[in-house]
PDB file of C-alpha atoms in Angstrom:
ATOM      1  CA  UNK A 255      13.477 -10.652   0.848  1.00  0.00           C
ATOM      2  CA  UNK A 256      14.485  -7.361  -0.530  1.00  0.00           C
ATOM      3  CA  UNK A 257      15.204  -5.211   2.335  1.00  0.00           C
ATOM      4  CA  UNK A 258      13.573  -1.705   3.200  1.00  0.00           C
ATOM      5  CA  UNK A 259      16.554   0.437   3.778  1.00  0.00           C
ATOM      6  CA  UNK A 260      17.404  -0.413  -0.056  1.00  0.00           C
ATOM      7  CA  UNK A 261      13.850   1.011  -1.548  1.00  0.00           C
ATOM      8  CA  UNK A 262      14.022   4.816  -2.069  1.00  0.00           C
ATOM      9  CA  UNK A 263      11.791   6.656   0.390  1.00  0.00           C
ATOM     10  CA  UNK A 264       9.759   9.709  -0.739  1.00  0.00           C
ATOM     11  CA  UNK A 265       8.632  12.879   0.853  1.00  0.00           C
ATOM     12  CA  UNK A 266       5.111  11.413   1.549  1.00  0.00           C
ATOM     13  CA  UNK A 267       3.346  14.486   2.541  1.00  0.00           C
ATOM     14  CA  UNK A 268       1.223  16.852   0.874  1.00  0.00           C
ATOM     15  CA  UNK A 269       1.917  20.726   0.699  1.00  0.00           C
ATOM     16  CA  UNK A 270       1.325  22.112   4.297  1.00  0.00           C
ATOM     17  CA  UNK A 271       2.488  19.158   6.056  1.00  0.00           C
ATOM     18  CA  UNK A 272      -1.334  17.980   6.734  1.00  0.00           C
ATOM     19  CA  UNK A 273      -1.442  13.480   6.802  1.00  0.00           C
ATOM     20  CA  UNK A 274       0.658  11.702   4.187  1.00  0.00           C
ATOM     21  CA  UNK A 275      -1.301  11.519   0.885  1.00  0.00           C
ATOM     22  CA  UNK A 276      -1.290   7.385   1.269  1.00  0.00           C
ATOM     23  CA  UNK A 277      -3.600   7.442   3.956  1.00  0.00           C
ATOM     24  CA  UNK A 278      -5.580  10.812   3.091  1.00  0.00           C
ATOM     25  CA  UNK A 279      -6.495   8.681  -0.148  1.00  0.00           C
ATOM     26  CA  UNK A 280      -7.212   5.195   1.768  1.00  0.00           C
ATOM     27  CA  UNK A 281      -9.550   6.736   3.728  1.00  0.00           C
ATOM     28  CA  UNK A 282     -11.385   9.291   1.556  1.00  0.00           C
ATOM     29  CA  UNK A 283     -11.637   5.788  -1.097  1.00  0.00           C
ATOM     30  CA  UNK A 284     -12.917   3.254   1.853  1.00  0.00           C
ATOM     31  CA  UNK A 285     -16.479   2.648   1.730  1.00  0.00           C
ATOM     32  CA  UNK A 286     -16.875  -0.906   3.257  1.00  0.00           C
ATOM     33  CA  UNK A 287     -17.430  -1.703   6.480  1.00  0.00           C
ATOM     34  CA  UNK A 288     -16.904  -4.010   8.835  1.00  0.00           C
ATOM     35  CA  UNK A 289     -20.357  -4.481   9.808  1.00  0.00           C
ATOM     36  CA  UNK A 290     -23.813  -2.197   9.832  1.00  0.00           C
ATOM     37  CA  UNK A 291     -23.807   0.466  11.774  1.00  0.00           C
ATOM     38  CA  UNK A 292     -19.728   0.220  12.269  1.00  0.00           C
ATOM     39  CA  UNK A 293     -17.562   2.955  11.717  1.00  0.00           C
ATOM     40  CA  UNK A 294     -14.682   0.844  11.194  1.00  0.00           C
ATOM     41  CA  UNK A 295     -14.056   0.404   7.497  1.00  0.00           C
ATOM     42  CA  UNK A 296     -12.217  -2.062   5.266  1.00  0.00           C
ATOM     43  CA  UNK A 297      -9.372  -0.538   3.016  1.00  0.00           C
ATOM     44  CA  UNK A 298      -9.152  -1.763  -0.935  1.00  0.00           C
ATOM     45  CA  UNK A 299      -6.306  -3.477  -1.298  1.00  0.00           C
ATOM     46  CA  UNK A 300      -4.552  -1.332  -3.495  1.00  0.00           C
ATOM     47  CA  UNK A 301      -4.709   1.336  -0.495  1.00  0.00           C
ATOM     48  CA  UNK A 302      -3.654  -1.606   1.926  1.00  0.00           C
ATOM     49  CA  UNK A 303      -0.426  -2.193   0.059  1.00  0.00           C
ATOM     50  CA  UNK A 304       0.448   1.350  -0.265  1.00  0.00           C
ATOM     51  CA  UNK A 305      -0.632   2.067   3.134  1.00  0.00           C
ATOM     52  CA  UNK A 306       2.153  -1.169   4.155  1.00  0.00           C
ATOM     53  CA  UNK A 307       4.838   0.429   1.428  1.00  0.00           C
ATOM     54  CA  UNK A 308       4.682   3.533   3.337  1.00  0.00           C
ATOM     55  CA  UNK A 309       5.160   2.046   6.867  1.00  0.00           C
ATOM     56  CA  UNK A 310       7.750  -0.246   5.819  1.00  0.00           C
ATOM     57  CA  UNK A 311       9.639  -2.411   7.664  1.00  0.00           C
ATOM     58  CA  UNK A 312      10.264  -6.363   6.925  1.00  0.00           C
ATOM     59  CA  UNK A 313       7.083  -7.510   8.009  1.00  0.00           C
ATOM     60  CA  UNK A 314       5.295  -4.714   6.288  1.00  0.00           C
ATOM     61  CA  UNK A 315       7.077  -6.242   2.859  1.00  0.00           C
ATOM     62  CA  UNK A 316       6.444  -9.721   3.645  1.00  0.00           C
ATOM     63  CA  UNK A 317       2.890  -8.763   4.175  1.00  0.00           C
ATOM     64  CA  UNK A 318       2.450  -7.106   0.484  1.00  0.00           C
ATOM     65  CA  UNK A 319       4.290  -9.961  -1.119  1.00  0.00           C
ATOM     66  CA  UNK A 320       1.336 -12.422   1.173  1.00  0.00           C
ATOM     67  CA  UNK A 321      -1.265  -9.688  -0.056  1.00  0.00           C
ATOM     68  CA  UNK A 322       0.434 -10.130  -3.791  1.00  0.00           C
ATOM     69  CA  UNK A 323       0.567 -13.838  -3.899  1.00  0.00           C
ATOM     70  CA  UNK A 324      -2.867 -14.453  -2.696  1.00  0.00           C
ATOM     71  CA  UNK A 325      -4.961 -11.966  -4.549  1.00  0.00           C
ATOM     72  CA  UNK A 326      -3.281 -13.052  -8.241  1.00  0.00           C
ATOM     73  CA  UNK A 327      -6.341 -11.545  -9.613  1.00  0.00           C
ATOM     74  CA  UNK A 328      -5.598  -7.736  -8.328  1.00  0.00           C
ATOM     75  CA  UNK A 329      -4.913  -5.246 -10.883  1.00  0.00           C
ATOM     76  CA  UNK A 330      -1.090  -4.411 -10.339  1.00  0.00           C
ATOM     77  CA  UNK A 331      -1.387  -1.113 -12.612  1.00  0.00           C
ATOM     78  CA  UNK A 332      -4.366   0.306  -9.880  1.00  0.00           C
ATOM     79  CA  UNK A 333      -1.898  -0.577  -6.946  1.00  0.00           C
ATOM     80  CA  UNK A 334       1.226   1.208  -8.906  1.00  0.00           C
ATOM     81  CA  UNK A 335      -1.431   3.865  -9.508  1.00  0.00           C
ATOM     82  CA  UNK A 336      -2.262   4.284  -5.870  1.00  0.00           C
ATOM     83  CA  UNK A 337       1.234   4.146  -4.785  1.00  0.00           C
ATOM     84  CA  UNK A 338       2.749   6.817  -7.349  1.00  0.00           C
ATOM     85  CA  UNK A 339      -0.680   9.354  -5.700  1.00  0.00           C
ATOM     86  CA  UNK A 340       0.753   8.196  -2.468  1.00  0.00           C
ATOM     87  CA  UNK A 341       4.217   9.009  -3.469  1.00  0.00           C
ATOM     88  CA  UNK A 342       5.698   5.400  -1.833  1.00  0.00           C
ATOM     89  CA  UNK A 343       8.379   3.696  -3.776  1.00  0.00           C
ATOM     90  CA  UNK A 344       9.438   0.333  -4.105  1.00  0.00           C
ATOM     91  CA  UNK A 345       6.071  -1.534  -5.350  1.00  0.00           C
ATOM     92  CA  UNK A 346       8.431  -3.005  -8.106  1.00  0.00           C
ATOM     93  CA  UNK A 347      11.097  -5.045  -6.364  1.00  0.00           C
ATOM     94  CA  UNK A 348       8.083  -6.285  -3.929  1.00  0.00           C
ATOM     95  CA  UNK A 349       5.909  -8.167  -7.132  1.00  0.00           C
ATOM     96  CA  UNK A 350       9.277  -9.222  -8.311  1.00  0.00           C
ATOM     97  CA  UNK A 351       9.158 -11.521  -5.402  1.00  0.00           C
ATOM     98  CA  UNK A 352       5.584 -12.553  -5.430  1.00  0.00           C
ATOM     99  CA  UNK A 353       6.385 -13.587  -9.126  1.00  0.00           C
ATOM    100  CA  UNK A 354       9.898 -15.973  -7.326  1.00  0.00           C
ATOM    101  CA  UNK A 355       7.088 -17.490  -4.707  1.00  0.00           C
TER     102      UNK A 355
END
């Protein structure tokens, strides 16, 4: 597993320091719910793995590369897309792996 203190972080806020654009974005884009009449709602997986990429950690990776491996049909460029908006790095290195799996 590649490890998270080798990805390069970047600044992941917007000008005036409001909420990192990563999750501004997931939930201004989440529409789903859990259920009717629930306010909790379901993130698109593109937001989910940039949300992860931002948190970082190991279990955060090995979650992405589970999320990667498991949804082979997910459009890699709309993730990469998501995560350059977010301004998260190291999307790259983390479907390198999926690919190995």
């Amino acid at each position: 597993m590649i490890c998270c203190k080798r990805r390069k972080k970047f600044s992941p806020f917007w000008r005036g320091g409001r909420f990192p654009a990563v999750i501004e974005d997931a939930v201004r884009l989440s529409t789903l719910v859990v259920r009717e009449g629930s306010s909790l709602k379901i993130v698109p997986g593109p937001h989910l793995i940039a949300l992860k990429l931002y948190a970082g950690g190991h279990k955060s990776e090995a979650d992405i590369i589970e999320l990667l491996v498991r949804n082979p049909d997910l459009d890699l460029d709309d993730v990469r897309a998501v995560c350059t908006r977010g301004l998260v790095g190291g999307l790259d290195e983390l479907i390198a792996e999926a690919r190995s799996v």
